CSV table of C-alpha atoms in Angstrom, one decimal:
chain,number,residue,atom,x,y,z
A,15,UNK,CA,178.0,-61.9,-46.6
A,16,UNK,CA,177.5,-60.5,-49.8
A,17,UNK,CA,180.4,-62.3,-51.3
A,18,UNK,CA,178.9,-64.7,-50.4
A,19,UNK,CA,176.0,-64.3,-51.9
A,20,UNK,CA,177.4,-64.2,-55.6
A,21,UNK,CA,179.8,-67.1,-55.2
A,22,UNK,CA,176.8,-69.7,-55.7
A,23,UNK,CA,175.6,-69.6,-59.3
A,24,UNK,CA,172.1,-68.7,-60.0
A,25,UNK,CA,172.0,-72.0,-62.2
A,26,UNK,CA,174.3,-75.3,-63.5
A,27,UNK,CA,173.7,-76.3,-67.0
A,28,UNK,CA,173.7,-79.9,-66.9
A,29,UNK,CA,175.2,-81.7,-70.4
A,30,UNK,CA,173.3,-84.6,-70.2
A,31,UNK,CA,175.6,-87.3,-71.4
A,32,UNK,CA,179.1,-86.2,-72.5
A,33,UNK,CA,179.9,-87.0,-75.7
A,34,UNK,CA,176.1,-88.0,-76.7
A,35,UNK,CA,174.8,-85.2,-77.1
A,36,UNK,CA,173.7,-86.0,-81.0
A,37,UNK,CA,172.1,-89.3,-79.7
A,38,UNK,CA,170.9,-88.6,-76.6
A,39,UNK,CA,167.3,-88.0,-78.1
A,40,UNK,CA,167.1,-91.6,-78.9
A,41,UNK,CA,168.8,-92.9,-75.5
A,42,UNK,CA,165.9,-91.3,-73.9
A,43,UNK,CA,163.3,-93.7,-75.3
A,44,UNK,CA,164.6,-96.7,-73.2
A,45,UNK,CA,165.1,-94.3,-70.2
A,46,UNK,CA,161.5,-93.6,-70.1
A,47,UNK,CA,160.3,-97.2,-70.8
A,48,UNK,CA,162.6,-98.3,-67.7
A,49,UNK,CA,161.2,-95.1,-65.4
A,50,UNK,CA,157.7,-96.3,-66.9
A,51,UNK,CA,158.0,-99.9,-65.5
A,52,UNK,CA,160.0,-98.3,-62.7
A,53,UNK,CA,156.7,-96.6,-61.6
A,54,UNK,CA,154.2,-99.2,-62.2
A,55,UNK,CA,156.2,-101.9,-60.6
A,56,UNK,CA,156.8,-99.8,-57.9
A,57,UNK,CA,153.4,-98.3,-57.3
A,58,UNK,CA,151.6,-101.4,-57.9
A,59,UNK,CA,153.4,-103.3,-54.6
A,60,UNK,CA,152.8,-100.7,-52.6
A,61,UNK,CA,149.0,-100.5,-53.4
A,62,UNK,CA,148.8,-104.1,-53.3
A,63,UNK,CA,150.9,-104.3,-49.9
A,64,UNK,CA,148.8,-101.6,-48.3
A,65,UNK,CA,145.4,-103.6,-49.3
A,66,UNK,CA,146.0,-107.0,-48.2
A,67,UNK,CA,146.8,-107.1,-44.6
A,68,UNK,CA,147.8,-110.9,-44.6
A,69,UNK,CA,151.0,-109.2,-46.7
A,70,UNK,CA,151.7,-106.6,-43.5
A,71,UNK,CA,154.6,-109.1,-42.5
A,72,UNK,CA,158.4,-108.2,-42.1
A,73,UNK,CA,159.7,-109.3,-46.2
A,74,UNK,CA,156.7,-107.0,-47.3
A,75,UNK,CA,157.0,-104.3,-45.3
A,76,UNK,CA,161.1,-104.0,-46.3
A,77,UNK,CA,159.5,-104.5,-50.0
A,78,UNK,CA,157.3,-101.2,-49.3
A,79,UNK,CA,160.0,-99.6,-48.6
A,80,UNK,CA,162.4,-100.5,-51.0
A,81,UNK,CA,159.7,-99.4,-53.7
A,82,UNK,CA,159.3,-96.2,-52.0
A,83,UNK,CA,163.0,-96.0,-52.3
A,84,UNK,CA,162.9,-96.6,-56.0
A,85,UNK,CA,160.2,-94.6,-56.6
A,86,UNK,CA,162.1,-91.2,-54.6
A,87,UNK,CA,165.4,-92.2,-56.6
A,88,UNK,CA,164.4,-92.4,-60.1
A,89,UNK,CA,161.7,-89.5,-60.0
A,90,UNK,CA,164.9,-87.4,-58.5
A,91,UNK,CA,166.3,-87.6,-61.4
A,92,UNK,CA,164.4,-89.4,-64.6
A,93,UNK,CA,161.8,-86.3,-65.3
A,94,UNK,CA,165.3,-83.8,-65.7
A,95,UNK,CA,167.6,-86.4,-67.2
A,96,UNK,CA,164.3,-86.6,-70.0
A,97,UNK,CA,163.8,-82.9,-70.3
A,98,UNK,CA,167.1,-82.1,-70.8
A,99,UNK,CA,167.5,-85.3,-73.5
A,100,UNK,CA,164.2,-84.3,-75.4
A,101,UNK,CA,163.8,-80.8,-74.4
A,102,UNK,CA,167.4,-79.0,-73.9
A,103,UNK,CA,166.4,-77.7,-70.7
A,104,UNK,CA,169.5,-77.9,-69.2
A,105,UNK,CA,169.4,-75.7,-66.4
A,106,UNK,CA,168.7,-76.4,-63.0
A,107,UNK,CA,168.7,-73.8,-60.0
A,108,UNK,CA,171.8,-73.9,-57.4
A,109,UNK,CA,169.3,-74.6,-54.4
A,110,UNK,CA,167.2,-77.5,-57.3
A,111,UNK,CA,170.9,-79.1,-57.5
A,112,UNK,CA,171.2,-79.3,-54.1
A,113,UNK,CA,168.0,-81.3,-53.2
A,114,UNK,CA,168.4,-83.0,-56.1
A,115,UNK,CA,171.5,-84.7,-54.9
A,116,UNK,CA,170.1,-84.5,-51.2
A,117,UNK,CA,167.7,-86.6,-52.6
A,118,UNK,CA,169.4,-89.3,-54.6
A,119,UNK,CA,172.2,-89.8,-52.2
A,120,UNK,CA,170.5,-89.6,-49.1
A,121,UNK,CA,168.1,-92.6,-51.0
A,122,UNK,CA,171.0,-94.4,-52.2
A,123,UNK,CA,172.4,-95.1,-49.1
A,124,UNK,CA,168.5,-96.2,-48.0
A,125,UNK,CA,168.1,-98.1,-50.9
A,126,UNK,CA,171.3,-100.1,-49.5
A,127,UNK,CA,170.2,-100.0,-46.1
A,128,UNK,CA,166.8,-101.8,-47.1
A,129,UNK,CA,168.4,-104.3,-49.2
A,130,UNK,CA,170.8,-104.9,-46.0
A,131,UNK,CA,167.2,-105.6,-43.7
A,132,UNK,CA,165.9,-108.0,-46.1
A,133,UNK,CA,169.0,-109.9,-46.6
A,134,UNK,CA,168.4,-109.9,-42.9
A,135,UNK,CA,165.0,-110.9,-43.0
A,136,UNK,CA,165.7,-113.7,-45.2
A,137,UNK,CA,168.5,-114.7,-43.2
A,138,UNK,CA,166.1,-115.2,-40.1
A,139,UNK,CA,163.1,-116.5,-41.9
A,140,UNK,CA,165.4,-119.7,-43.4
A,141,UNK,CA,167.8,-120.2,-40.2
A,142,UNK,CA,165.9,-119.6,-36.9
A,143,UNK,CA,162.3,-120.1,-39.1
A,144,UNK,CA,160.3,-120.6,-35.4
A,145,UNK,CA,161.8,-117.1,-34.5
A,146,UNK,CA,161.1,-115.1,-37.1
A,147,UNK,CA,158.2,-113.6,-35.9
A,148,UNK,CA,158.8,-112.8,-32.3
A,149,UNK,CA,162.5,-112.1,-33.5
A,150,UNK,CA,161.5,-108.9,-36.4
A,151,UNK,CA,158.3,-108.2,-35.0
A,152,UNK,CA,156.3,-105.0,-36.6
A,153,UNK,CA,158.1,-102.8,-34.3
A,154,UNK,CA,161.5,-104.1,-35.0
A,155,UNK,CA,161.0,-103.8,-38.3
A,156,UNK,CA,159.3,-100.0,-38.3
A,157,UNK,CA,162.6,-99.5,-35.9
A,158,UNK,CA,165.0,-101.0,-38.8
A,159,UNK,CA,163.4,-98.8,-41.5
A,160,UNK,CA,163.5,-95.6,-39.1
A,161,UNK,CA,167.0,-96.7,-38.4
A,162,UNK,CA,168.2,-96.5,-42.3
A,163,UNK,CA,166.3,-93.6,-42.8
A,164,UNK,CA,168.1,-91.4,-40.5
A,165,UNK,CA,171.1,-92.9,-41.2
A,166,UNK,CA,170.8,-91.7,-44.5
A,167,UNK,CA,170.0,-88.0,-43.7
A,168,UNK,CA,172.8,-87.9,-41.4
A,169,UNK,CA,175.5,-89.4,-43.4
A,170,UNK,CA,174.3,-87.6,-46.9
A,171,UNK,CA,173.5,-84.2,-45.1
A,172,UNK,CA,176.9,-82.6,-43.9
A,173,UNK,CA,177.8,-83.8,-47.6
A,174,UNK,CA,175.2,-81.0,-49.2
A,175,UNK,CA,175.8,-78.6,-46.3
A,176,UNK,CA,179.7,-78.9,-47.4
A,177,UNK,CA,179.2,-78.0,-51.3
A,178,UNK,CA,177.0,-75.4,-50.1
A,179,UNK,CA,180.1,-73.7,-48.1
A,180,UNK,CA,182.1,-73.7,-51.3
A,181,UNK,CA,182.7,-71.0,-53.9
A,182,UNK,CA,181.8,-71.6,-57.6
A,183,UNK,CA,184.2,-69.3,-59.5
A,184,UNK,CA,184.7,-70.9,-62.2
A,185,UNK,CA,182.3,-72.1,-65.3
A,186,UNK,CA,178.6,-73.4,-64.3
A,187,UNK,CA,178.7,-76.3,-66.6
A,188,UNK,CA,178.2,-79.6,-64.9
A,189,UNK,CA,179.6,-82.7,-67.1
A,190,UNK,CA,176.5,-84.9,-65.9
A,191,UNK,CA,173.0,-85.6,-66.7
A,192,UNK,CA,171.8,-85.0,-62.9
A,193,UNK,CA,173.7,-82.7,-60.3
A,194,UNK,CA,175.6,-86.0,-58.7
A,195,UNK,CA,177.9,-85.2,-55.4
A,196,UNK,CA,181.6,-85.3,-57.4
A,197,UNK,CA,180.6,-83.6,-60.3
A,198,UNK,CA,179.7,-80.4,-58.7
A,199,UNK,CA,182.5,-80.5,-56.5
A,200,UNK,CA,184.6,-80.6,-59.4
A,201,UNK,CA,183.3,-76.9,-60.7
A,202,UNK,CA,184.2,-75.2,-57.1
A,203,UNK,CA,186.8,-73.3,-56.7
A,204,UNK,CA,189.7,-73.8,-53.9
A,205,UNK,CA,190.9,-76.6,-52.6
A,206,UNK,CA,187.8,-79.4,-52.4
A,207,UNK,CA,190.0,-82.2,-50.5
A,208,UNK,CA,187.2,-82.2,-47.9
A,209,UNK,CA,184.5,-82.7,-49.5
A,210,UNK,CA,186.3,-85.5,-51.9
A,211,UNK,CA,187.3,-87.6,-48.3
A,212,UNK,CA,183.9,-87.0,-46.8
A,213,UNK,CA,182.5,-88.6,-50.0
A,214,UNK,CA,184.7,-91.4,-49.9
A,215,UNK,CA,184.2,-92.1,-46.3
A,216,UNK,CA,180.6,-92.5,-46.6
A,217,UNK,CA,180.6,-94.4,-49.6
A,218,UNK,CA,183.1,-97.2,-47.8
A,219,UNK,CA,181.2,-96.9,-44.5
A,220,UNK,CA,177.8,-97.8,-46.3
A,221,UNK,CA,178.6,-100.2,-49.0
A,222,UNK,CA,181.6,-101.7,-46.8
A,223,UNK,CA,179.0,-102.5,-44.0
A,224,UNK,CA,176.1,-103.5,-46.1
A,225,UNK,CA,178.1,-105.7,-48.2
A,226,UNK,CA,179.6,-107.6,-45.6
A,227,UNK,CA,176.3,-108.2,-43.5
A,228,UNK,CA,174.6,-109.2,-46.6
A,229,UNK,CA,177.5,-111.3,-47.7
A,230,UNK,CA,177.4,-113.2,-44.3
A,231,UNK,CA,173.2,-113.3,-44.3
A,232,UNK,CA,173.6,-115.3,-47.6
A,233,UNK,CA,176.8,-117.4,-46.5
A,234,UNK,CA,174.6,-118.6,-43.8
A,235,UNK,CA,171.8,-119.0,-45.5
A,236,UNK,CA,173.3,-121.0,-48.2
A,237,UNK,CA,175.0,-123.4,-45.8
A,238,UNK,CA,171.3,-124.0,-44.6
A,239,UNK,CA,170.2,-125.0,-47.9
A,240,UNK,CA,172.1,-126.9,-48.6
A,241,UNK,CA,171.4,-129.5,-45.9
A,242,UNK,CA,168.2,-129.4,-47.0
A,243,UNK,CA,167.3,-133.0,-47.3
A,244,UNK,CA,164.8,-132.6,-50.4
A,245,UNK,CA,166.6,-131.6,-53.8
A,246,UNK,CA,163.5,-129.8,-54.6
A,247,UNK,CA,163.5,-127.5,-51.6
A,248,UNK,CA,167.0,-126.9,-51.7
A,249,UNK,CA,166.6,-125.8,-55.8
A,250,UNK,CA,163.5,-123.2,-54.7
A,251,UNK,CA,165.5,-121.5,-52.0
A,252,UNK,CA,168.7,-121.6,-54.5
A,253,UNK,CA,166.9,-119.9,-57.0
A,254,UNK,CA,165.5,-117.5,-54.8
A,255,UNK,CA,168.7,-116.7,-53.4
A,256,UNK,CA,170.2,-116.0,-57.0
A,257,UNK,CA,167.2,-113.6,-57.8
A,258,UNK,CA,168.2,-111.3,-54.6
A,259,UNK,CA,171.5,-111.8,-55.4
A,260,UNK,CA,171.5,-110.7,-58.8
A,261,UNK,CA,169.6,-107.5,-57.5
A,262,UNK,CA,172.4,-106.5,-55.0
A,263,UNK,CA,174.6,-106.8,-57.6
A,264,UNK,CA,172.3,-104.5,-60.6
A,265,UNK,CA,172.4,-102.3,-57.2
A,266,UNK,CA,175.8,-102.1,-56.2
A,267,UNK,CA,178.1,-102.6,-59.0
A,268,UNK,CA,177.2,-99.8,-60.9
A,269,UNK,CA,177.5,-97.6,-57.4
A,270,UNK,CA,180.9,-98.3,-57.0
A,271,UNK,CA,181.8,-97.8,-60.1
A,272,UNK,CA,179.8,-94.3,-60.6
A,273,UNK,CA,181.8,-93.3,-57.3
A,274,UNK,CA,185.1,-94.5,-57.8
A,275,UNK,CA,185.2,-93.7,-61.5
A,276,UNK,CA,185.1,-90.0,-60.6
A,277,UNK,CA,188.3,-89.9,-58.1
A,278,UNK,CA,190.1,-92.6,-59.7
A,279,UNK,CA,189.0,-92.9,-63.0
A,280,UNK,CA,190.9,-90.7,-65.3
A,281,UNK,CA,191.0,-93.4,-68.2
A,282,UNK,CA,187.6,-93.9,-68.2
A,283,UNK,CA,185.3,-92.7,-71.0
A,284,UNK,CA,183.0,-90.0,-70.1
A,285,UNK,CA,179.9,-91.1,-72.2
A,286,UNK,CA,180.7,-94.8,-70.5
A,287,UNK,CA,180.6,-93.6,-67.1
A,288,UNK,CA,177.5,-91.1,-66.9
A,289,UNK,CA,175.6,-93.7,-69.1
A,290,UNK,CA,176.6,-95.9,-66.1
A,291,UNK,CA,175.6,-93.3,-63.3
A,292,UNK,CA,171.9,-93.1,-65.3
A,293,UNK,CA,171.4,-96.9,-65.3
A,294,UNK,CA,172.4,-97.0,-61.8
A,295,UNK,CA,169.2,-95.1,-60.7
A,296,UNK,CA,167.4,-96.2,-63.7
A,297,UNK,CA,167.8,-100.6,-63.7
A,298,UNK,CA,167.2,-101.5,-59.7
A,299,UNK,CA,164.1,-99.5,-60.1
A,300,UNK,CA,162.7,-101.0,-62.7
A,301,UNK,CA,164.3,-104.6,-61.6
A,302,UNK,CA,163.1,-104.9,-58.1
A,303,UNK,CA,159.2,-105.3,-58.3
A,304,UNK,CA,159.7,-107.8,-61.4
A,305,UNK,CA,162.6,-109.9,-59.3
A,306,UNK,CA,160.8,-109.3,-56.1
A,307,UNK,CA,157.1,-109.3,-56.8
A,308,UNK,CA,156.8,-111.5,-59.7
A,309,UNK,CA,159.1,-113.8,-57.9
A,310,UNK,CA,157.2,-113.9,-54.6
A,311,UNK,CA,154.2,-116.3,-54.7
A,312,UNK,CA,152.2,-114.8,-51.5
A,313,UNK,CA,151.9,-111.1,-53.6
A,314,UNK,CA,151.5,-113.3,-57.2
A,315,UNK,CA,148.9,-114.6,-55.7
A,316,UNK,CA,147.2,-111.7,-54.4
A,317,UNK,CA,147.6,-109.8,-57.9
A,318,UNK,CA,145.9,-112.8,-59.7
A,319,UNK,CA,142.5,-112.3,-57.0
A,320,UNK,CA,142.9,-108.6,-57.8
């Protein structure tokens, strides 16, 4: 047992961005400005959606959510990333690192799972329009959120519970500006194949099925528009469509490449992909209440009256 015991660190030091660190001061004035809008965005739709009940309809209720999301996911990470940027605190406790990456994978793969619903939502609300109430009623949609939620913890927790069953014999030094799954892996000792495939397989099983029901949400929604017989309808629900779809991909792009970069990724540049890995939990954040609230007439509406 007490081997154990000493084969987890006390602390990591966390570099921040590898080969950066002279100008990582600077970078971390448009991190904060992004977690700053990140927050107000974010808090904002979920004060004005708890307010207003006429907003307590499926669309809003995935919105909630998905600021929630954004808020868990860049305070994970954001206050560290800035402290070690402007402070050189760079430590961060064995059991801190942990949760830390409990946190932003488990809300990763919610963050996915929500954009998933409302590509759903949409999908519903545009093709069976008379439906869409009695089809995601309140209770199918609290069932939905529950639904990605767990999904989340039970898919991102054996991944946690598997780094803790490793030794860390070697140096503490993680190449990273938060404690993200593969780059702690990479400091323990012993063969790590398992933890590496777990990664992978949860990574294809949650972007490979949200991709490909959101990818056939919007097929079917674009054939619907366009047999919309006014031009002007069929431009609105266009637009609309390329908002949402420009989120996904701020979401996922970055995801896949912070995950494959690290198994695959050899010719990579370190600073290029940890400064991708900070945007990733730094842009759809700060993205989504601008796309998604500014865009959405109902809650313009409601912040003009406030």
């Amino acid at each position: 047992l007490n081997s154990t015991a000493f084969s987890h660190p006390p602390y990591f030091l966390l570099i921040g961005i590898p080969g950066l660190e002279e100008e990582q001061f600077w970078i971390a004035f448009p991190f904060c400005i992004m977690y700053g809008i990140a927050l107000l965005g974010n808090l904002s739709l979920l004060l004005i959606i708890k307010a207003e009940p006429s907003l307590h309809e499926p669309m809003f209720l995935f919105l909630a959510m998905l600021a929630f999301t954004d808020l868990v996911l860049s305070t994970s990470t954001l206050p560290k990333i800035l402290s070690i940027f402007w402070l050189g605190f760079r430590e961060i406790g064995f059991s801190s690192c942990l949760t830390q990456m409990f946190f932003i994978h488990v809300f990763s793969t919610v963050e996915s799972g929500v954009l998933t619903a409302m590509a759903l939502d949409r999908f519903v609300a545009i093709c069976c329009p008379l439906r869409h109430s009695s089809i995601l009623s309140v209770p199918v949609v609290v069932a939905l959120v529950s639904l990605v939620l767990v999904r989340g913890v039970l898919l991102v927790g054996p991944t946690c519970f598997l780094v803790h069953q490793r030794d860390f014999c070697q140096h503490h030094v993680i190449a990273h500006s938060y404690c993200e799954h593969m780059a702690v892996v990479k400091l323990a000792c012993g063969d790590s194949r398992v933890n590496v495939l777990y990664g992978l397989f949860v990574a294809f099983l949650v972007t490979g099925t949200d991709l490909v029901l959101i990818s056939v949400s919007y097929a079917m929604i674009l054939r619907v528009v366009a047999r919309l017989p006014s031009r002007e309808a069929r431009l609105k629900a266009f637009s609309t469509c390329t908002s949402h779809i420009c989120v996904m991909l701020a979401f996922y792009t970055p995801a896949l490449f912070t995950c494959f970069a690290h198994r695959f990724g050899q010719g990579i540049p370190p600073p290029v992909h940890i400064m991708v890995a900070n945007l990733y939990l730094l842009v759809p954040p700060a993205l989504n209440p601008i796309v998604y609230g500014v865009r959405t007439k109902k809650l313009w509406d409601r912040v003009v009256i406030l």
